PDB file of C-alpha atoms in Angstrom:
ATOM      1  CA  MET A   1     -15.237  -9.165   2.563  1.00 86.00           C
ATOM      2  CA  PHE A   2     -14.381  -7.747  -0.879  1.00 92.00           C
ATOM      3  CA  GLY A   3     -14.619  -8.529  -4.570  1.00 92.00           C
ATOM      4  CA  VAL A   4     -12.858  -7.302  -7.690  1.00 93.00           C
ATOM      5  CA  VAL A   5     -13.643  -6.837 -11.373  1.00 92.00           C
ATOM      6  CA  PHE A   6     -11.226  -6.196 -14.207  1.00 91.00           C
ATOM      7  CA  PRO A   7     -13.385  -3.948 -16.451  1.00 90.00           C
ATOM      8  CA  ASN A   8     -14.017  -5.484 -19.881  1.00 85.00           C
ATOM      9  CA  ARG A   9     -11.924  -8.514 -18.882  1.00 84.00           C
ATOM     10  CA  SER A  10     -13.650 -10.462 -16.129  1.00 86.00           C
ATOM     11  CA  PHE A  11     -16.807 -11.216 -14.232  1.00 87.00           C
ATOM     12  CA  PRO A  12     -16.868 -10.229 -10.542  1.00 88.00           C
ATOM     13  CA  MET A  13     -14.256 -12.245  -8.659  1.00 88.00           C
ATOM     14  CA  GLU A  14     -14.677 -13.142  -4.999  1.00 87.00           C
ATOM     15  CA  ILE A  15     -12.040 -12.995  -2.298  1.00 88.00           C
ATOM     16  CA  SER A  16     -11.528 -16.740  -2.709  1.00 89.00           C
ATOM     17  CA  THR A  17      -9.718 -15.982  -5.989  1.00 90.00           C
ATOM     18  CA  PHE A  18      -6.940 -14.456  -3.893  1.00 93.00           C
ATOM     19  CA  ALA A  19      -4.463 -16.451  -1.823  1.00 93.00           C
ATOM     20  CA  GLN A  20      -4.808 -15.390   1.815  1.00 93.00           C
ATOM     21  CA  ILE A  21      -1.386 -14.740   3.348  1.00 93.00           C
ATOM     22  CA  ASP A  22      -2.668 -13.975   6.846  1.00 93.00           C
ATOM     23  CA  THR A  23      -5.669 -12.364   8.535  1.00 91.00           C
ATOM     24  CA  PHE A  24      -5.204  -9.010   6.808  1.00 92.00           C
ATOM     25  CA  HIS A  25      -3.325  -9.762   3.546  1.00 94.00           C
ATOM     26  CA  TRP A  26      -4.363 -11.331   0.223  1.00 95.00           C
ATOM     27  CA  VAL A  27      -2.478 -11.808  -3.066  1.00 94.00           C
ATOM     28  CA  LEU A  28      -3.674 -12.530  -6.610  1.00 94.00           C
ATOM     29  CA  ASP A  29      -1.106 -14.113  -8.933  1.00 92.00           C
ATOM     30  CA  MET A  30      -1.722 -12.536 -12.345  1.00 90.00           C
ATOM     31  CA  ASN A  31      -0.261 -15.585 -14.094  1.00 86.00           C
ATOM     32  CA  THR A  32      -3.387 -17.517 -13.147  1.00 81.00           C
ATOM     33  CA  PHE A  33      -5.526 -14.818 -14.731  1.00 77.00           C
ATOM     34  CA  VAL A  34      -3.752 -13.514 -17.848  1.00 79.00           C
ATOM     35  CA  GLY A  35      -0.360 -15.224 -17.898  1.00 72.00           C
ATOM     36  CA  GLU A  36       2.443 -12.903 -18.957  1.00 73.00           C
ATOM     37  CA  ALA A  37       0.055 -10.277 -20.372  1.00 86.00           C
ATOM     38  CA  TYR A  38      -0.463  -8.670 -16.954  1.00 90.00           C
ATOM     39  CA  ASP A  39       0.611  -5.225 -18.205  1.00 89.00           C
ATOM     40  CA  GLN A  40      -2.370  -5.163 -20.564  1.00 90.00           C
ATOM     41  CA  VAL A  41      -4.684  -5.128 -17.546  1.00 91.00           C
ATOM     42  CA  ARG A  42      -4.908  -1.412 -16.871  1.00 90.00           C
ATOM     43  CA  GLU A  43      -7.851  -1.083 -14.474  1.00 91.00           C
ATOM     44  CA  LEU A  44      -9.212  -2.780 -11.385  1.00 92.00           C
ATOM     45  CA  CYS A  45     -12.557  -2.214  -9.688  1.00 93.00           C
ATOM     46  CA  ILE A  46     -12.530  -3.227  -6.035  1.00 94.00           C
ATOM     47  CA  PHE A  47     -15.613  -3.139  -3.807  1.00 93.00           C
ATOM     48  CA  LEU A  48     -16.672  -4.078  -0.307  1.00 93.00           C
ATOM     49  CA  LEU A  49     -19.357  -6.739  -0.209  1.00 89.00           C
ATOM     50  CA  ASN A  50     -22.829  -5.940   1.091  1.00 81.00           C
ATOM     51  CA  GLY A  51     -23.042  -6.364   4.817  1.00 75.00           C
ATOM     52  CA  PHE A  52     -19.332  -5.893   5.436  1.00 79.00           C
ATOM     53  CA  THR A  53     -18.130  -2.669   7.005  1.00 80.00           C
ATOM     54  CA  LEU A  54     -14.647  -1.446   7.772  1.00 87.00           C
ATOM     55  CA  PRO A  55     -13.985   0.541  10.944  1.00 90.00           C
ATOM     56  CA  PRO A  56     -13.772   4.278  10.160  1.00 90.00           C
ATOM     57  CA  GLU A  57     -10.026   4.308  10.807  1.00 93.00           C
ATOM     58  CA  LYS A  58      -9.297   1.357   8.481  1.00 93.00           C
ATOM     59  CA  ALA A  59      -8.929   0.999   4.693  1.00 93.00           C
ATOM     60  CA  LEU A  60      -8.572  -1.826   2.216  1.00 93.00           C
ATOM     61  CA  ALA A  61      -5.407  -0.923   0.295  1.00 93.00           C
ATOM     62  CA  VAL A  62      -4.494  -2.203  -3.174  1.00 94.00           C
ATOM     63  CA  TYR A  63      -0.934  -2.766  -4.382  1.00 94.00           C
ATOM     64  CA  ILE A  64       0.544  -4.031  -7.650  1.00 94.00           C
ATOM     65  CA  GLN A  65       3.834  -5.784  -8.283  1.00 93.00           C
ATOM     66  CA  SER A  66       5.584  -6.478 -11.585  1.00 92.00           C
ATOM     67  CA  PRO A  67       7.954  -9.483 -11.746  1.00 90.00           C
ATOM     68  CA  GLY A  68      11.059  -8.721  -9.679  1.00 86.00           C
ATOM     69  CA  SER A  69       9.756  -5.363  -8.441  1.00 89.00           C
ATOM     70  CA  PRO A  70       8.430  -4.202  -5.058  1.00 90.00           C
ATOM     71  CA  PHE A  71       4.730  -3.662  -4.429  1.00 91.00           C
ATOM     72  CA  VAL A  72       3.442  -0.204  -5.412  1.00 89.00           C
ATOM     73  CA  PHE A  73       0.386   1.390  -3.784  1.00 90.00           C
ATOM     74  CA  CYS A  74      -2.346   2.393  -6.235  1.00 88.00           C
ATOM     75  CA  GLY A  75      -5.446   3.125  -4.159  1.00 90.00           C
ATOM     76  CA  ALA A  76      -7.868   2.013  -1.463  1.00 91.00           C
ATOM     77  CA  VAL A  77     -11.494   1.701  -0.433  1.00 91.00           C
ATOM     78  CA  THR A  78     -13.029   2.568   2.927  1.00 91.00           C
ATOM     79  CA  GLY A  79     -16.367   2.307   4.668  1.00 89.00           C
ATOM     80  CA  ALA A  80     -17.190   5.790   3.349  1.00 89.00           C
ATOM     81  CA  ARG A  81     -15.877   4.913  -0.115  1.00 89.00           C
ATOM     82  CA  PRO A  82     -16.883   1.264  -0.565  1.00 92.00           C
ATOM     83  CA  SER A  83     -15.852   0.919  -4.209  1.00 92.00           C
ATOM     84  CA  ALA A  84     -13.297   2.407  -6.578  1.00 91.00           C
ATOM     85  CA  VAL A  85     -11.963   1.978 -10.102  1.00 91.00           C
ATOM     86  CA  LEU A  86      -8.175   2.126  -9.901  1.00 90.00           C
ATOM     87  CA  THR A  87      -5.674   2.542 -12.712  1.00 88.00           C
ATOM     88  CA  LEU A  88      -2.934  -0.094 -12.621  1.00 90.00           C
ATOM     89  CA  ALA A  89       0.315   1.661 -13.540  1.00 86.00           C
ATOM     90  CA  TRP A  90       2.573  -1.387 -13.505  1.00 90.00           C
ATOM     91  CA  PRO A  91       6.198  -0.599 -12.578  1.00 86.00           C
ATOM     92  CA  GLU A  92       9.049  -1.735 -14.787  1.00 85.00           C
ATOM     93  CA  PRO A  93       9.906  -5.421 -14.227  1.00 85.00           C
ATOM     94  CA  GLY A  94      13.009  -5.893 -12.125  1.00 75.00           C
ATOM     95  CA  ALA A  95      12.867  -2.335 -10.772  1.00 66.00           C
ATOM     96  CA  GLY A  96      13.731  -3.667  -7.329  1.00 60.00           C
ATOM     97  CA  GLY A  97      17.019  -5.232  -8.462  1.00 50.00           C
ATOM     98  CA  PRO A  98      18.311  -8.310 -10.340  1.00 45.00           C
ATOM     99  CA  LEU A  99      15.773 -11.075 -10.894  1.00 43.00           C
ATOM    100  CA  GLN A 100      18.114 -13.799  -9.538  1.00 43.00           C
ATOM    101  CA  LEU A 101      16.345 -16.738 -11.165  1.00 40.00           C
ATOM    102  CA  THR A 102      17.833 -20.220 -10.955  1.00 39.00           C
ATOM    103  CA  ALA A 103      16.997 -23.420 -12.821  1.00 43.00           C
ATOM    104  CA  ASP A 104      14.903 -24.766  -9.940  1.00 45.00           C
ATOM    105  CA  ALA A 105      13.345 -21.441  -8.897  1.00 46.00           C
ATOM    106  CA  GLN A 106       9.725 -20.590  -9.532  1.00 54.00           C
ATOM    107  CA  PRO A 107       9.334 -17.943 -12.288  1.00 61.00           C
ATOM    108  CA  LEU A 108       8.545 -14.516 -10.916  1.00 81.00           C
ATOM    109  CA  SER A 109       5.075 -13.248 -11.726  1.00 87.00           C
ATOM    110  CA  ALA A 110       3.031 -10.066 -11.429  1.00 92.00           C
ATOM    111  CA  LYS A 111       0.756  -9.836  -8.410  1.00 94.00           C
ATOM    112  CA  ILE A 112      -2.014  -7.726  -6.944  1.00 95.00           C
ATOM    113  CA  GLY A 113      -1.982  -7.395  -3.167  1.00 95.00           C
ATOM    114  CA  VAL A 114      -4.822  -6.298  -0.906  1.00 95.00           C
ATOM    115  CA  SER A 115      -4.402  -5.507   2.775  1.00 94.00           C
ATOM    116  CA  VAL A 116      -6.308  -3.996   5.677  1.00 94.00           C
ATOM    117  CA  GLU A 117      -4.377  -0.984   6.932  1.00 93.00           C
ATOM    118  CA  ASP A 118      -4.740   2.154   9.040  1.00 93.00           C
ATOM    119  CA  LEU A 119      -6.293   4.853   6.881  1.00 90.00           C
ATOM    120  CA  ALA A 120      -4.041   7.542   8.393  1.00 88.00           C
ATOM    121  CA  SER A 121      -0.910   5.670   7.261  1.00 87.00           C
ATOM    122  CA  LEU A 122      -1.876   5.667   3.576  1.00 86.00           C
ATOM    123  CA  PRO A 123      -1.165   8.356   0.956  1.00 77.00           C
ATOM    124  CA  SER A 124      -3.946   9.572  -1.341  1.00 65.00           C
ATOM    125  CA  LEU A 125      -6.647   6.937  -1.819  1.00 58.00           C
ATOM    126  CA  ASP A 126      -6.248   7.223  -5.598  1.00 58.00           C
ATOM    127  CA  MET A 127      -2.633   7.687  -6.657  1.00 57.00           C
ATOM    128  CA  ALA A 128      -3.496   7.353 -10.343  1.00 55.00           C
ATOM    129  CA  ALA A 129      -5.892  10.294 -10.105  1.00 57.00           C
ATOM    130  CA  GLU A 130      -3.144  12.477  -8.676  1.00 58.00           C
ATOM    131  CA  LYS A 131      -0.780  11.398 -11.457  1.00 60.00           C
ATOM    132  CA  ARG A 132      -3.354  12.284 -14.119  1.00 61.00           C
ATOM    133  CA  ILE A 133      -3.920  15.730 -12.625  1.00 63.00           C
ATOM    134  CA  GLU A 134      -0.170  16.269 -12.430  1.00 65.00           C
ATOM    135  CA  GLY A 135       0.159  15.145 -16.045  1.00 66.00           C
ATOM    136  CA  LEU A 136      -2.585  17.544 -17.152  1.00 70.00           C
ATOM    137  CA  ALA A 137      -0.876  20.478 -15.445  1.00 72.00           C
ATOM    138  CA  MET A 138       2.468  19.546 -16.975  1.00 76.00           C
ATOM    139  CA  LYS A 139       1.003  19.353 -20.491  1.00 77.00           C
ATOM    140  CA  VAL A 140      -0.701  22.728 -20.180  1.00 78.00           C
ATOM    141  CA  GLY A 141       2.468  24.273 -18.754  1.00 79.00           C
ATOM    142  CA  GLU A 142       4.599  22.770 -21.527  1.00 80.00           C
ATOM    143  CA  ASN A 143       2.211  24.059 -24.185  1.00 81.00           C
ATOM    144  CA  LEU A 144       2.388  27.574 -22.736  1.00 81.00           C
ATOM    145  CA  PHE A 145       6.174  27.442 -22.366  1.00 80.00           C
ATOM    146  CA  ASN A 146       6.651  26.445 -25.998  1.00 81.00           C
ATOM    147  CA  PHE A 147       4.383  29.266 -27.123  1.00 80.00           C
ATOM    148  CA  MET A 148       6.176  31.862 -24.972  1.00 80.00           C
ATOM    149  CA  GLN A 149       9.574  30.866 -26.339  1.00 76.00           C
ATOM    150  CA  SER A 150       8.609  32.365 -29.692  1.00 79.00           C
ATOM    151  CA  PHE A 151       7.866  35.800 -28.229  1.00 80.00           C
ATOM    152  CA  CYS A 152      10.184  36.236 -25.232  1.00 79.00           C
ATOM    153  CA  GLY A 153      13.361  38.271 -25.339  1.00 79.00           C
ATOM    154  CA  VAL A 154      16.400  38.530 -23.097  1.00 76.00           C
ATOM    155  CA  ASP A 155      17.587  41.689 -21.386  1.00 77.00           C
ATOM    156  CA  GLY A 156      20.814  40.874 -19.597  1.00 78.00           C
ATOM    157  CA  SER A 157      19.886  38.311 -16.976  1.00 78.00           C
ATOM    158  CA  LYS A 158      16.163  39.009 -17.311  1.00 79.00           C
ATOM    159  CA  LEU A 159      13.580  37.336 -19.531  1.00 72.00           C
ATOM    160  CA  VAL A 160      11.314  39.889 -21.207  1.00 82.00           C
ATOM    161  CA  VAL A 161       7.737  38.697 -21.698  1.00 79.00           C
ATOM    162  CA  PRO A 162       4.977  40.642 -23.532  1.00 83.00           C
ATOM    163  CA  MET A 163       2.222  41.732 -21.155  1.00 80.00           C
ATOM    164  CA  ASP A 164      -0.507  40.093 -23.236  1.00 84.00           C
ATOM    165  CA  ILE A 165       1.295  36.784 -23.750  1.00 83.00           C
ATOM    166  CA  LEU A 166      -1.163  34.743 -21.670  1.00 83.00           C
ATOM    167  CA  GLU A 167      -4.199  36.206 -23.451  1.00 85.00           C
ATOM    168  CA  ARG A 168      -2.631  35.545 -26.862  1.00 85.00           C
ATOM    169  CA  TRP A 169      -1.730  31.985 -25.937  1.00 86.00           C
ATOM    170  CA  PHE A 170      -5.183  31.286 -24.516  1.00 84.00           C
ATOM    171  CA  LYS A 171      -6.939  32.588 -27.637  1.00 86.00           C
ATOM    172  CA  LYS A 172      -4.720  30.431 -29.823  1.00 85.00           C
ATOM    173  CA  PHE A 173      -5.467  27.449 -27.580  1.00 81.00           C
ATOM    174  CA  GLN A 174      -9.214  28.094 -27.923  1.00 82.00           C
ATOM    175  CA  GLU A 175      -9.025  28.432 -31.703  1.00 84.00           C
ATOM    176  CA  ARG A 176      -7.065  25.198 -32.041  1.00 82.00           C
ATOM    177  CA  ALA A 177      -9.546  23.360 -29.828  1.00 78.00           C
ATOM    178  CA  ARG A 178     -12.510  24.606 -31.882  1.00 82.00           C
ATOM    179  CA  ARG A 179     -10.891  23.581 -35.173  1.00 84.00           C
ATOM    180  CA  ASP A 180      -9.706  20.185 -33.964  1.00 80.00           C
ATOM    181  CA  PRO A 181     -11.846  18.436 -31.300  1.00 70.00           C
ATOM    182  CA  GLU A 182      -9.226  15.682 -31.039  1.00 72.00           C
ATOM    183  CA  TYR A 183      -6.693  18.237 -29.800  1.00 72.00           C
ATOM    184  CA  LEU A 184      -8.246  18.430 -26.339  1.00 67.00           C
ATOM    185  CA  LYS A 185      -8.067  14.696 -25.750  1.00 65.00           C
ATOM    186  CA  GLY A 186      -4.463  15.020 -24.652  1.00 64.00           C
ATOM    187  CA  PHE A 187      -5.420  17.626 -22.068  1.00 61.00           C
ATOM    188  CA  ALA A 188      -9.024  17.328 -21.065  1.00 47.00           C
ATOM    189  CA  PHE A 189      -9.685  14.058 -19.256  1.00 43.00           C
ATOM    190  CA  VAL A 190      -9.275  14.339 -15.506  1.00 39.00           C
ATOM    191  CA  PRO A 191     -10.589  11.763 -12.973  1.00 36.00           C
ATOM    192  CA  ARG A 192     -12.805  12.859 -10.142  1.00 34.00           C
ATOM    193  CA  MET A 193     -10.872  12.146  -6.961  1.00 33.00           C
ATOM    194  CA  SER A 194     -13.917  10.781  -5.163  1.00 33.00           C
ATOM    195  CA  THR A 195     -15.107   8.226  -7.731  1.00 33.00           C
ATOM    196  CA  GLY A 196     -12.334   7.555 -10.199  1.00 34.00           C
ATOM    197  CA  GLU A 197     -14.709   8.481 -13.049  1.00 33.00           C
ATOM    198  CA  LEU A 198     -13.664  10.787 -15.863  1.00 32.00           C
ATOM    199  CA  GLN A 199     -14.865  14.305 -16.474  1.00 32.00           C
ATOM    200  CA  VAL A 200     -14.140  16.681 -19.334  1.00 32.00           C
ATOM    201  CA  VAL A 201     -12.588  20.059 -18.600  1.00 34.00           C
ATOM    202  CA  HIS A 202     -13.868  22.561 -21.175  1.00 35.00           C
ATOM    203  CA  PHE A 203     -11.001  25.022 -21.456  1.00 34.00           C
ATOM    204  CA  GLU A 204     -12.968  27.417 -23.623  1.00 36.00           C
ATOM    205  CA  ASN A 205     -15.386  27.949 -20.723  1.00 39.00           C
ATOM    206  CA  ARG A 206     -12.700  28.403 -18.076  1.00 38.00           C
ATOM    207  CA  SER A 207     -11.651  31.804 -16.825  1.00 38.00           C
ATOM    208  CA  MET A 208      -8.020  32.860 -16.954  1.00 43.00           C
ATOM    209  CA  SER A 209      -7.806  32.490 -13.172  1.00 46.00           C
ATOM    210  CA  HIS A 210      -8.591  28.779 -13.499  1.00 43.00           C
ATOM    211  CA  LEU A 211      -5.956  28.512 -16.201  1.00 43.00           C
ATOM    212  CA  HIS A 212      -3.365  30.209 -14.010  1.00 47.00           C
ATOM    213  CA  GLN A 213      -4.106  27.689 -11.245  1.00 45.00           C
ATOM    214  CA  LEU A 214      -3.457  24.800 -13.622  1.00 42.00           C
ATOM    215  CA  ILE A 215      -0.168  26.310 -14.739  1.00 44.00           C
ATOM    216  CA  ALA A 216       0.878  26.926 -11.148  1.00 45.00           C
ATOM    217  CA  LEU A 217       0.445  23.234 -10.413  1.00 41.00           C
ATOM    218  CA  SER A 218       3.166  22.382 -12.908  1.00 39.00           C
ATOM    219  CA  LYS A 219       5.805  24.552 -11.223  1.00 42.00           C
TER     220      LYS A 219
END
């Protein structure tokens, strides 16, 4: 039905690696794979096997669970999107409440869950991609805000902003990027929503209207 690969960490793993809970649910105990170092596994590639098709209204959803925490959705594949590379943003251990371990209890472990679900009931197929885009917008907005603080004034209850403040900030941003190629690494990598791959946003080639759209996303 499906297989998974942990990029740079494993060969392709078949569905038999997972424990089948019922007809539509499977769980992989990360202790059997990496022990307690589960949080060092940051990516998962999941793919439908050749010859298997999901109904158009169904999806194969992927969830992750840190020890003592609830499962968190991180993406899905469908018949139209038969493979995906998902970022595993592990939640804080114990986020769901006290661990409540006893001397004869089995130690809690991190898990990856896979389930067949209705496509319409799921959020975005790639939650990590949305988080990266949100993070990009926030970083650009924060950079602009810090720059504006040096030039804005106050008139009563109003904030006075120079008319050319955006142009001045953008030129400074361009100059810094040209002098220091490493500077853009904190801003420029954004995943394509359809494939999970990375693309570089060249700010120096963007118009101001594109820049304004990015800033608006952070509000």
